[in-house]
Short mmCIF file of C-alpha atoms (C1' of nucleotides) in Angstrom, two decimals:
data_model
loop_
_atom_site.label_atom_id
_atom_site.label_comp_id
_atom_site.label_asym_id
_atom_site.label_seq_id
_atom_site.Cartn_x
_atom_site.Cartn_y
_atom_site.Cartn_z
CA MET A 21 103.37 -60.25 -0.97
CA LYS A 22 100.53 -62.04 -0.16
CA ARG A 23 98.88 -63.17 -3.60
CA ALA A 24 100.57 -63.50 -7.28
CA HIS A 25 98.31 -61.79 -9.85
CA PRO A 26 95.81 -64.11 -10.69
CA TYR A 27 94.61 -62.49 -13.85
CA ASP A 28 97.70 -62.90 -16.71
CA ARG A 29 98.42 -59.30 -17.50
CA GLU A 30 100.30 -59.56 -20.18
CA LYS A 31 97.05 -62.14 -21.84
CA ALA A 32 94.79 -59.41 -20.44
CA LEU A 33 97.32 -56.75 -22.33
CA ASP A 34 97.68 -58.61 -25.65
CA ALA A 35 93.65 -58.79 -25.60
CA ALA A 36 92.85 -55.16 -25.01
CA GLN A 37 95.87 -54.55 -27.86
CA ASP A 38 93.57 -56.63 -30.22
CA LEU A 39 90.49 -54.97 -29.73
CA PHE A 40 91.78 -51.80 -30.05
CA TRP A 41 93.45 -51.83 -32.76
CA ARG A 42 90.33 -53.04 -34.19
CA LYS A 43 87.71 -50.97 -32.92
CA GLY A 44 89.79 -48.08 -32.46
CA TYR A 45 90.11 -46.05 -29.03
CA HIS A 46 86.65 -43.93 -28.85
CA ALA A 47 84.52 -47.04 -30.72
CA THR A 48 85.84 -49.07 -27.98
CA SER A 49 83.61 -49.35 -24.87
CA LEU A 50 84.25 -51.01 -21.13
CA LYS A 51 81.85 -53.41 -21.82
CA ASP A 52 83.69 -54.66 -24.63
CA LEU A 53 87.06 -55.05 -22.81
CA GLU A 54 85.15 -56.40 -19.85
CA ALA A 55 84.34 -59.48 -22.44
CA ALA A 56 87.70 -59.33 -24.22
CA LEU A 57 89.35 -59.45 -21.08
CA ALA A 58 87.42 -61.19 -18.81
CA MET A 59 87.36 -59.35 -16.21
CA LYS A 60 85.43 -57.24 -14.27
CA PRO A 61 85.05 -52.97 -14.32
CA GLY A 62 86.24 -53.16 -11.10
CA SER A 63 89.59 -55.76 -11.71
CA ILE A 64 90.11 -53.29 -15.26
CA TYR A 65 90.58 -50.04 -13.05
CA ALA A 66 92.56 -52.18 -10.48
CA ALA A 67 95.05 -53.06 -12.70
CA PHE A 68 95.07 -50.45 -15.25
CA LYS A 69 93.99 -46.93 -13.89
CA SER A 70 91.65 -46.03 -16.72
CA LYS A 71 90.53 -46.86 -20.30
CA GLU A 72 93.09 -44.39 -21.44
CA ALA A 73 96.12 -45.66 -19.49
CA LEU A 74 94.99 -49.16 -21.20
CA TYR A 75 94.96 -47.79 -24.50
CA LEU A 76 98.42 -45.92 -23.90
CA ALA A 77 99.83 -49.95 -22.47
CA SER A 78 98.34 -51.49 -25.29
CA LEU A 79 99.56 -48.68 -27.90
CA GLU A 80 103.19 -48.84 -25.87
CA ARG A 81 102.87 -52.70 -26.41
CA TYR A 82 101.90 -52.69 -30.43
CA PHE A 83 105.17 -50.03 -30.59
CA LEU A 84 107.73 -51.69 -28.84
CA SER A 85 106.84 -55.15 -30.93
CA GLY A 86 106.53 -53.54 -34.20
CA ARG A 87 110.24 -51.91 -33.70
CA HIS A 88 111.07 -55.45 -32.43
CA ALA A 89 110.01 -57.06 -35.38
CA LEU A 90 111.94 -55.11 -37.84
CA ARG A 91 114.90 -55.14 -35.18
CA GLU A 92 114.93 -58.45 -35.89
CA GLN A 93 114.05 -58.82 -39.89
CA MET A 94 117.07 -55.92 -39.90
CA ALA A 95 119.66 -57.53 -37.70
CA GLY A 96 119.23 -61.26 -40.47
CA ALA A 97 119.31 -59.08 -43.68
CA GLY A 98 122.47 -59.43 -45.98
CA THR A 99 122.07 -56.06 -47.11
CA VAL A 100 120.11 -53.02 -45.18
CA LEU A 101 118.70 -52.10 -48.36
CA GLY A 102 117.71 -55.54 -48.91
CA GLY A 103 116.44 -55.90 -45.44
CA LEU A 104 114.19 -52.87 -45.72
CA ALA A 105 112.84 -53.94 -49.03
CA ASP A 106 112.02 -56.99 -47.61
CA HIS A 107 110.15 -55.58 -45.05
CA LEU A 108 107.80 -54.23 -47.15
CA ARG A 109 107.62 -57.50 -49.33
CA SER A 110 106.52 -58.88 -45.57
CA HIS A 111 103.84 -56.15 -45.11
CA GLY A 112 102.25 -56.47 -48.22
CA ASN A 113 102.09 -60.54 -47.58
CA MET A 114 99.91 -59.60 -44.21
CA THR A 115 96.47 -59.30 -45.72
CA GLY A 116 94.53 -61.84 -43.34
CA GLU A 117 91.26 -61.50 -41.95
CA THR A 118 93.11 -61.53 -38.67
CA SER A 119 95.29 -58.53 -37.02
CA ASP A 120 97.51 -59.14 -39.97
CA GLY A 121 95.05 -57.59 -42.27
CA ARG A 122 94.82 -54.24 -40.36
CA ALA A 123 95.97 -50.55 -40.84
CA CYS A 124 99.17 -49.94 -38.30
CA MET A 125 97.55 -49.03 -35.02
CA ILE A 126 99.75 -46.03 -34.46
CA VAL A 127 98.14 -44.31 -37.48
CA LYS A 128 94.60 -45.21 -36.25
CA THR A 129 95.25 -43.60 -33.30
CA LEU A 130 96.47 -40.23 -35.07
CA LEU A 131 93.64 -40.24 -37.23
CA ASP A 132 90.90 -40.78 -34.94
CA THR A 133 92.07 -38.14 -32.17
CA THR A 134 92.65 -34.71 -31.24
CA ASP A 135 94.44 -32.62 -29.26
CA ASP A 136 91.34 -32.81 -26.52
CA ASP A 137 92.11 -36.67 -26.34
CA GLY A 138 95.30 -35.59 -24.19
CA ALA A 139 98.05 -38.18 -23.83
CA VAL A 140 97.43 -40.52 -26.30
CA SER A 141 97.26 -38.39 -29.13
CA ASP A 142 101.02 -37.19 -28.10
CA ARG A 143 102.24 -40.56 -27.61
CA ALA A 144 100.92 -41.61 -31.23
CA ARG A 145 102.76 -39.16 -32.77
CA ALA A 146 105.75 -39.76 -30.63
CA TYR A 147 105.51 -43.32 -31.72
CA PHE A 148 105.26 -42.39 -35.05
CA GLU A 149 108.11 -40.04 -35.10
CA ALA A 150 110.31 -42.94 -33.59
CA MET A 151 109.13 -45.33 -35.95
CA ARG A 152 110.45 -42.53 -38.54
CA ASP A 153 113.72 -42.35 -36.60
CA GLU A 154 114.40 -46.03 -36.56
CA PHE A 155 113.98 -45.73 -40.64
CA ALA A 156 115.98 -43.54 -41.22
CA ARG A 157 119.13 -45.27 -38.89
CA PHE A 158 119.14 -48.20 -41.25
CA PHE A 159 119.11 -45.67 -44.19
CA ARG A 160 121.91 -43.80 -42.72
CA LYS A 161 123.78 -46.98 -42.30
CA ALA A 162 123.47 -48.06 -45.70
CA ARG A 163 124.77 -44.63 -46.98
CA ASP A 164 127.62 -44.78 -44.20
CA ASN A 165 128.84 -48.65 -45.68
CA GLY A 166 128.50 -47.60 -49.84
CA GLU A 167 125.17 -48.61 -50.31
CA LEU A 168 123.46 -46.06 -50.88
CA PRO A 169 125.41 -42.75 -52.18
CA PRO A 170 127.29 -40.13 -50.16
CA ASP A 171 124.81 -37.77 -50.49
CA ALA A 172 121.84 -39.61 -50.02
CA ASP A 173 118.96 -38.23 -47.54
CA PRO A 174 118.58 -40.85 -44.91
CA ASP A 175 116.13 -38.51 -43.69
CA ARG A 176 114.17 -37.79 -46.64
CA LEU A 177 114.52 -41.76 -47.58
CA ALA A 178 113.14 -42.77 -43.55
CA ARG A 179 109.95 -40.39 -44.39
CA ARG A 180 109.52 -41.66 -48.03
CA TYR A 181 109.84 -45.58 -46.92
CA GLN A 182 107.26 -44.69 -43.68
CA ALA A 183 104.87 -42.98 -45.94
CA ASN A 184 104.97 -46.44 -48.08
CA ILE A 185 104.33 -48.36 -45.03
CA THR A 186 101.45 -46.17 -44.06
CA ALA A 187 99.64 -46.71 -47.08
CA LEU A 188 100.33 -50.12 -47.48
CA ARG A 189 99.07 -51.14 -44.18
CA VAL A 190 96.06 -48.96 -44.94
CA GLU A 191 95.81 -50.77 -48.29
CA ALA A 192 95.83 -54.62 -46.56
CA HIS A 193 93.03 -52.85 -44.40
CA LEU A 194 90.58 -52.73 -47.21
CA GLY A 195 91.11 -56.24 -46.84
CA GLY A 196 89.59 -57.58 -50.78
CA ASP A 197 92.44 -57.52 -52.76
CA PRO A 198 95.48 -59.56 -51.42
CA ALA A 199 97.70 -60.22 -54.58
CA GLY A 200 97.23 -56.15 -55.37
CA VAL A 201 98.34 -55.45 -51.98
CA LYS A 202 101.37 -57.59 -52.57
CA ASP A 203 101.91 -56.40 -56.06
CA LEU A 204 102.13 -52.97 -54.23
CA ALA A 205 104.80 -53.48 -51.96
CA ALA A 206 106.56 -55.53 -54.36
CA SER A 207 106.68 -52.33 -56.21
CA MET A 208 107.78 -50.40 -53.36
CA ALA A 209 109.84 -52.72 -52.23
CA ARG A 210 111.83 -53.02 -55.78
CA ASP A 211 112.42 -48.90 -55.75
CA VAL A 212 114.28 -49.70 -52.35
CA GLU A 213 116.49 -51.85 -53.51
CA ASN A 214 117.10 -49.52 -56.72
CA LEU A 215 118.63 -46.67 -54.62
CA GLN A 216 121.59 -49.33 -54.23
CA VAL A 217 124.57 -47.80 -56.15
CA GLY A 218 125.09 -49.20 -59.40
CA GLY A 219 121.35 -51.11 -59.14
CA GLY A 220 120.46 -49.90 -62.13
CA THR A 221 116.74 -48.85 -62.64
CA HIS A 222 114.73 -51.58 -63.28
CA GLN A 223 111.29 -51.02 -63.96
CA HIS A 224 108.06 -53.91 -63.84
CA MET B 23 55.31 -24.98 -50.01
CA LYS B 24 54.45 -22.68 -47.26
CA ARG B 25 57.71 -21.85 -46.19
CA ALA B 26 61.36 -21.95 -47.64
CA HIS B 27 63.93 -23.69 -45.30
CA PRO B 28 65.06 -21.15 -42.79
CA TYR B 29 68.00 -22.94 -41.90
CA ASP B 30 70.91 -23.16 -44.74
CA ARG B 31 71.31 -26.85 -45.51
CA GLU B 32 74.52 -26.30 -47.41
CA LYS B 33 76.08 -24.38 -44.73
CA ALA B 34 74.53 -26.81 -42.10
CA LEU B 35 76.01 -29.72 -44.05
CA ASP B 36 79.21 -28.15 -44.70
CA ALA B 37 79.78 -27.54 -40.37
CA ALA B 38 79.29 -31.12 -40.27
CA GLN B 39 81.48 -32.18 -42.51
CA ASP B 40 84.14 -30.23 -40.96
CA LEU B 41 83.35 -31.19 -37.43
CA PHE B 42 82.95 -35.10 -38.35
CA TRP B 43 86.18 -34.38 -40.50
CA ARG B 44 88.41 -32.89 -37.43
CA LYS B 45 86.91 -35.32 -34.68
CA GLY B 46 86.23 -38.82 -36.29
CA TYR B 47 82.61 -40.54 -36.68
CA HIS B 48 82.78 -41.82 -33.14
CA ALA B 49 84.10 -39.52 -31.41
CA THR B 50 81.56 -36.62 -32.55
CA SER B 51 78.58 -36.88 -30.67
CA LEU B 52 74.90 -34.98 -30.92
CA LYS B 53 76.10 -31.89 -28.60
CA ASP B 54 79.01 -31.12 -30.76
CA LEU B 55 76.76 -31.48 -33.63
CA GLU B 56 74.29 -29.12 -32.36
CA ALA B 57 76.75 -26.24 -31.46
CA ALA B 58 78.53 -26.69 -35.19
CA LEU B 59 75.43 -26.05 -36.72
CA ALA B 60 73.33 -24.13 -34.71
CA MET B 61 70.54 -26.58 -34.52
CA LYS B 62 68.73 -28.24 -31.75
CA PRO B 63 68.24 -32.23 -31.84
CA GLY B 64 65.20 -32.05 -33.51
CA SER B 65 65.68 -29.90 -36.20
CA ILE B 66 69.00 -31.91 -36.69
CA TYR B 67 66.95 -34.87 -37.05
CA ALA B 68 63.84 -33.60 -39.35
CA ALA B 69 66.33 -32.51 -41.69
CA PHE B 70 68.49 -35.49 -41.53
CA LYS B 71 67.25 -38.61 -40.15
CA SER B 72 69.90 -39.60 -37.92
CA LYS B 73 73.49 -39.03 -37.12
CA GLU B 74 74.84 -41.99 -39.37
CA ALA B 75 72.65 -40.37 -42.44
CA LEU B 76 73.86 -37.04 -41.19
CA TYR B 77 77.54 -38.46 -41.69
CA LEU B 78 76.97 -40.23 -45.35
CA ALA B 79 75.92 -37.23 -46.16
CA SER B 80 78.85 -35.09 -45.23
CA LEU B 81 80.75 -38.20 -46.41
CA GLU B 82 79.82 -37.92 -49.98
CA ARG B 83 80.17 -34.29 -50.01
CA TYR B 84 83.78 -35.01 -49.03
CA PHE B 85 84.34 -36.91 -51.90
CA LEU B 86 82.02 -35.20 -54.56
CA SER B 87 84.42 -32.26 -53.88
CA GLY B 88 87.65 -33.93 -53.84
CA ARG B 89 86.90 -35.39 -56.74
CA HIS B 90 85.70 -31.96 -58.58
CA ALA B 91 88.50 -30.89 -57.74
CA LEU B 92 90.97 -32.96 -58.93
CA ARG B 93 88.95 -32.96 -62.14
CA GLU B 94 89.20 -29.47 -62.30
CA GLN B 95 93.03 -29.77 -61.93
CA MET B 96 93.54 -32.42 -64.20
CA ALA B 97 91.56 -30.45 -67.31
CA GLY B 98 93.77 -27.57 -66.55
CA ALA B 99 96.94 -29.67 -66.73
CA GLY B 100 99.15 -29.37 -69.95
CA THR B 101 100.23 -32.82 -69.83
CA VAL B 102 98.07 -36.10 -67.65
CA LEU B 103 101.29 -36.85 -65.77
CA GLY B 104 101.95 -33.43 -65.10
CA GLY B 105 98.90 -32.92 -63.94
CA LEU B 106 98.98 -35.68 -61.46
CA ALA B 107 102.35 -34.50 -60.54
CA ASP B 108 100.84 -31.12 -59.78
CA HIS B 109 98.26 -32.76 -58.07
CA LEU B 110 100.61 -34.58 -55.52
CA ARG B 111 102.60 -30.97 -55.35
CA SER B 112 99.36 -29.34 -54.57
CA HIS B 113 98.55 -31.62 -51.72
CA GLY B 114 101.97 -31.21 -50.28
CA ASN B 115 100.99 -27.82 -49.90
CA MET B 116 98.03 -27.90 -47.81
CA THR B 117 99.70 -28.05 -44.33
CA GLY B 118 97.86 -25.49 -42.31
CA GLU B 119 96.09 -25.95 -38.73
CA THR B 120 92.93 -25.57 -41.01
CA SER B 121 91.02 -28.05 -42.63
CA ASP B 122 93.97 -28.42 -45.10
CA GLY B 123 96.11 -29.56 -42.99
CA ARG B 124 94.33 -32.80 -42.32
CA ALA B 125 94.34 -36.44 -43.28
CA CYS B 126 91.79 -37.81 -46.21
CA MET B 127 88.16 -37.87 -44.63
CA ILE B 128 87.42 -41.20 -46.07
CA VAL B 129 90.60 -42.83 -45.17
CA LYS B 130 89.97 -41.90 -41.63
CA THR B 131 86.93 -43.47 -41.82
CA LEU B 132 87.88 -46.63 -43.40
CA LEU B 133 89.74 -46.47 -40.19
CA ASP B 134 87.97 -45.98 -37.72
CA THR B 135 84.92 -47.70 -38.63
CA THR B 136 84.64 -51.54 -38.70
CA ASP B 137 82.12 -54.44 -40.39
CA ASP B 138 79.27 -53.25 -38.12
CA ASP B 139 79.68 -49.71 -38.13
CA GLY B 140 77.06 -50.46 -41.12
CA ALA B 141 76.63 -48.21 -44.32
CA VAL B 142 79.18 -45.86 -43.18
CA SER B 143 81.86 -48.41 -43.96
CA ASP B 144 81.15 -49.55 -46.73
CA ARG B 145 80.31 -46.17 -48.52
CA ALA B 146 84.00 -45.35 -47.27
CA ARG B 147 85.20 -48.25 -49.19
CA ALA B 148 82.91 -47.00 -52.01
CA TYR B 149 84.57 -43.73 -52.30
CA PHE B 150 88.01 -44.80 -51.81
CA GLU B 151 87.55 -47.27 -54.89
CA ALA B 152 86.35 -44.92 -56.74
CA MET B 153 89.13 -42.31 -56.02
CA ARG B 154 91.10 -45.42 -57.39
CA ASP B 155 89.03 -45.75 -60.42
CA GLU B 156 89.64 -42.07 -60.95
CA PHE B 157 93.54 -42.04 -60.73
CA ALA B 158 92.92 -44.92 -63.20
CA ARG B 159 91.26 -43.64 -65.65
CA PHE B 160 93.97 -40.48 -66.15
CA PHE B 161 96.73 -43.16 -66.15
CA ARG B 162 94.95 -44.66 -69.07
CA LYS B 163 94.53 -42.15 -70.62
CA ALA B 164 98.37 -41.47 -70.31
CA ARG B 165 99.11 -44.42 -71.93
CA ASP B 166 96.95 -44.11 -74.76
CA ASN B 167 97.97 -40.70 -75.51
CA GLY B 168 101.52 -41.94 -75.35
CA GLU B 169 102.87 -40.26 -72.38
CA LEU B 170 103.58 -43.78 -71.04
CA PRO B 171 104.66 -46.59 -72.49
CA PRO B 172 102.00 -48.90 -73.96
CA ASP B 173 102.50 -51.69 -71.55
CA ALA B 174 102.15 -49.38 -68.50
CA ASP B 175 99.57 -50.87 -66.27
CA PRO B 176 97.00 -48.29 -64.86
CA ASP B 177 95.83 -49.76 -62.35
CA ARG B 178 98.59 -50.51 -60.72
CA LEU B 179 99.88 -47.19 -61.02
CA ALA B 180 96.45 -45.61 -59.96
CA ARG B 181 97.19 -47.97 -56.70
CA ARG B 182 100.51 -46.60 -56.63
CA TYR B 183 99.60 -42.86 -57.07
CA GLN B 184 96.45 -43.28 -54.14
CA ALA B 185 98.65 -44.74 -51.74
CA ASN B 186 101.06 -41.99 -52.24
CA ILE B 187 98.26 -39.31 -51.66
CA THR B 188 96.72 -41.54 -48.58
CA ALA B 189 100.57 -41.57 -46.95
CA LEU B 190 100.93 -37.09 -48.05
CA ARG B 191 97.71 -36.84 -46.28
CA VAL B 192 98.77 -38.62 -42.89
CA GLU B 193 102.37 -36.42 -43.20
CA ALA B 194 100.18 -33.69 -43.28
CA HIS B 195 98.08 -34.60 -40.64
CA LEU B 196 100.62 -34.74 -38.16
CA GLY B 197 101.10 -30.84 -38.63
CA GLY B 198 104.78 -30.64 -37.21
CA ASP B 199 107.04 -30.28 -40.84
CA PRO B 200 104.99 -28.37 -43.20
CA ALA B 201 108.87 -28.11 -45.19
CA GLY B 202 109.24 -31.64 -45.14
CA VAL B 203 105.56 -32.77 -46.23
CA LYS B 204 106.54 -30.77 -49.22
CA ASP B 205 109.64 -32.35 -49.79
CA LEU B 206 108.20 -35.51 -49.66
CA ALA B 207 105.38 -34.11 -51.92
CA ALA B 208 108.06 -33.11 -54.32
CA SER B 209 109.40 -36.46 -54.45
CA MET B 210 106.63 -38.57 -55.13
CA ALA B 211 105.49 -35.85 -58.02
CA ARG B 212 108.78 -36.24 -59.43
CA ASP B 213 108.66 -39.72 -59.42
CA VAL B 214 104.59 -39.50 -61.61
CA GLU B 215 107.05 -37.20 -63.95
CA ASN B 216 109.65 -40.00 -64.83
CA LEU B 217 107.22 -42.64 -65.42
CA GLN B 218 106.94 -40.63 -68.97
CA VAL B 219 108.46 -42.05 -71.97
CA GLY B 220 111.65 -40.62 -72.62
CA GLY B 221 111.85 -38.46 -69.79
CA GLY B 222 115.00 -39.84 -68.06
CA THR B 223 115.48 -40.83 -64.07
CA HIS B 224 116.67 -38.37 -62.80
CA GLN B 225 117.04 -38.20 -59.10
CA HIS B 226 116.76 -35.70 -56.46
"C1'" DC C 14 93.06 -73.30 12.13
"C1'" DT C 15 92.75 -68.41 12.32
"C1'" DC C 16 94.17 -63.80 11.12
"C1'" DA C 17 95.70 -60.54 8.23
"C1'" DC C 18 95.10 -58.21 3.77
"C1'" DA C 19 95.77 -58.89 -1.59
"C1'" DT C 20 92.43 -59.25 -4.91
"C1'" DT C 21 88.17 -59.44 -7.45
"C1'" DT C 22 83.39 -58.67 -7.53
"C1'" DG C 23 78.90 -56.65 -10.06
"C1'" DA C 24 75.58 -53.46 -8.56
"C1'" DG C 25 75.26 -49.13 -8.92
"C1'" DT C 26 77.03 -44.03 -9.47
"C1'" DG C 27 76.37 -39.50 -12.26
"C1'" DA C 28 77.00 -37.74 -16.62
"C1'" DT C 29 76.59 -38.24 -21.80
"C1'" DC C 30 74.53 -40.91 -25.40
"C1'" DG C 31 71.45 -40.71 -29.50
"C1'" DC C 32 67.15 -39.64 -30.25
"C1'" DT C 33 61.68 -38.50 -29.65
"C1'" DC C 34 57.54 -35.67 -30.10
"C1'" DA C 35 54.24 -32.30 -27.89
"C1'" DA C 36 54.23 -27.71 -27.52
"C1'" DG C 37 54.96 -23.81 -29.76
"C1'" DT C 38 55.88 -20.04 -33.72
"C1'" DA C 39 56.32 -17.89 -37.89
"C1'" DA C 40 54.86 -18.03 -42.82
"C1'" DT C 41 51.31 -18.24 -46.77
"C1'" DC C 42 47.17 -19.03 -47.37
"C1'" DT C 43 41.77 -17.69 -47.96
"C1'" DA D 25 41.90 -11.69 -40.15
"C1'" DG D 26 41.45 -16.39 -38.44
"C1'" DA D 27 43.10 -21.21 -40.60
"C1'" DT D 28 46.33 -24.30 -42.11
"C1'" DT D 29 50.50 -25.91 -42.65
"C1'" DA D 30 55.45 -26.12 -42.03
"C1'" DC D 31 59.16 -26.03 -39.15
"C1'" DT D 32 61.19 -25.28 -34.99
"C1'" DT D 33 61.80 -26.66 -30.01
"C1'" DG D 34 64.07 -28.32 -25.92
"C1'" DA D 35 62.80 -31.38 -22.26
"C1'" DG D 36 63.12 -35.47 -21.44
"C1'" DC D 37 63.56 -40.45 -23.14
"C1'" DG D 38 65.71 -44.91 -22.20
"C1'" DA D 39 70.58 -46.96 -22.74
"C1'" DT D 40 74.95 -46.60 -22.47
"C1'" DC D 41 79.10 -43.92 -21.08
"C1'" DA D 42 83.48 -44.73 -18.14
"C1'" DC D 43 84.07 -45.58 -13.59
"C1'" DT D 44 83.66 -46.47 -7.91
"C1'" DC D 45 83.74 -48.90 -3.76
"C1'" DA D 46 81.69 -51.86 -0.13
"C1'" DA D 47 81.39 -56.62 0.52
"C1'" DA D 48 82.67 -61.35 -0.85
"C1'" DT D 49 86.57 -64.20 -1.95
"C1'" DG D 50 91.21 -66.25 -2.39
"C1'" DT D 51 95.73 -66.76 -0.61
"C1'" DG D 52 99.81 -67.18 2.82
"C1'" DA D 53 101.61 -66.23 7.54
"C1'" DG D 54 101.71 -67.35 12.21
#
DNA sequence: CTCACATTTGAGTGATCGCTCAAGTAATCT
DNA sequence: AGATTACTTGAGCGATCACTCAAATGTGAG
């Protein structure tokens, strides 16, 4: 090997992810990417084959880091349901003008692609379902360790949980009312905790 | 006036709305619109000033018809909470390959525009909040007529309700599992009904 | 140093973008 | 009828799109 990559691949991917996440696939132009990555078109195409491939790489990165964050948070949680509830609350506090205050990149991708966008649409769908499986895994664990009643349906709960996360991120995307978003997250988190056997039905 | 409009404005708007809704603002080209509306570029610009203006007109149409449908459904409902619950269930049954099985156009617009998309982004946000107000109005009504306890917070409930609708439409957008979506809607609807005073906490 | 090659460069590709407007067509007037 | 006006037409505008490639540049080996 003659020369180490003089561009920082991680840094470039990070910038690409941020830009794609913010502007979306179709609204992001090569010009935008050239500026964000500080790379000329030729370099971009040498490093990442195409705009689509770069988007796929960015999306994968987003998915992996999101899943990692979830697993980390769950690993440090006292109870499974408590961890899931706290995860919702965490999302409720991500409301800034930074990347925190944005809708989920996977959902954004799902909504602005169609079948004729090729692999992008398919992969977004796959990641979305992978996250759902991830949630289901935790709910199953909660059922198996007695936090949830034996007849609880982990898949159903996971779908509902994911729906809450999705909507929460959309609300955060609006950015106008951080307190309202936090409140919404708290309300969702409480519902998760109330699933616990013997965890009475506290309202408000 | 010399000549009646030989193009059908309603029909054209309808086609534009359908196309924009499906493909999104940025991914829809003038070529696409020419085909969908069966109009040449000149006619399109004579009738609707610009692509952006046409999108705004389509979005307004979408908003008005959605709000109208909600009001109709609520007008025919026995109780306010029952009507809201049924509205969720209706969304749960919209899962086809047609326009039924799509995410909310307002949310789609919110997610694939930024501030530099000008009026489009602002209007989408306004419509989203108008729908929330609409829901809040119904929850307030439910509180005032005794369906909800006097200390219920209509704005908070509206936000939560809208979050459910949003997420439900995203799920329907995936299209893979109609039964799962219907089930999700049923679960959300039950939660709304359980808000009723004396309406015990039925699980499952 | 010189050579060999990996990597970067950026002007330039054809295609498509949103959009315009002079010319053409059809309907309604006198 | 001819004149007038309302509307449609579609070739084509400059700008931008995603992308390419021959030339320039930087690096490690001998």
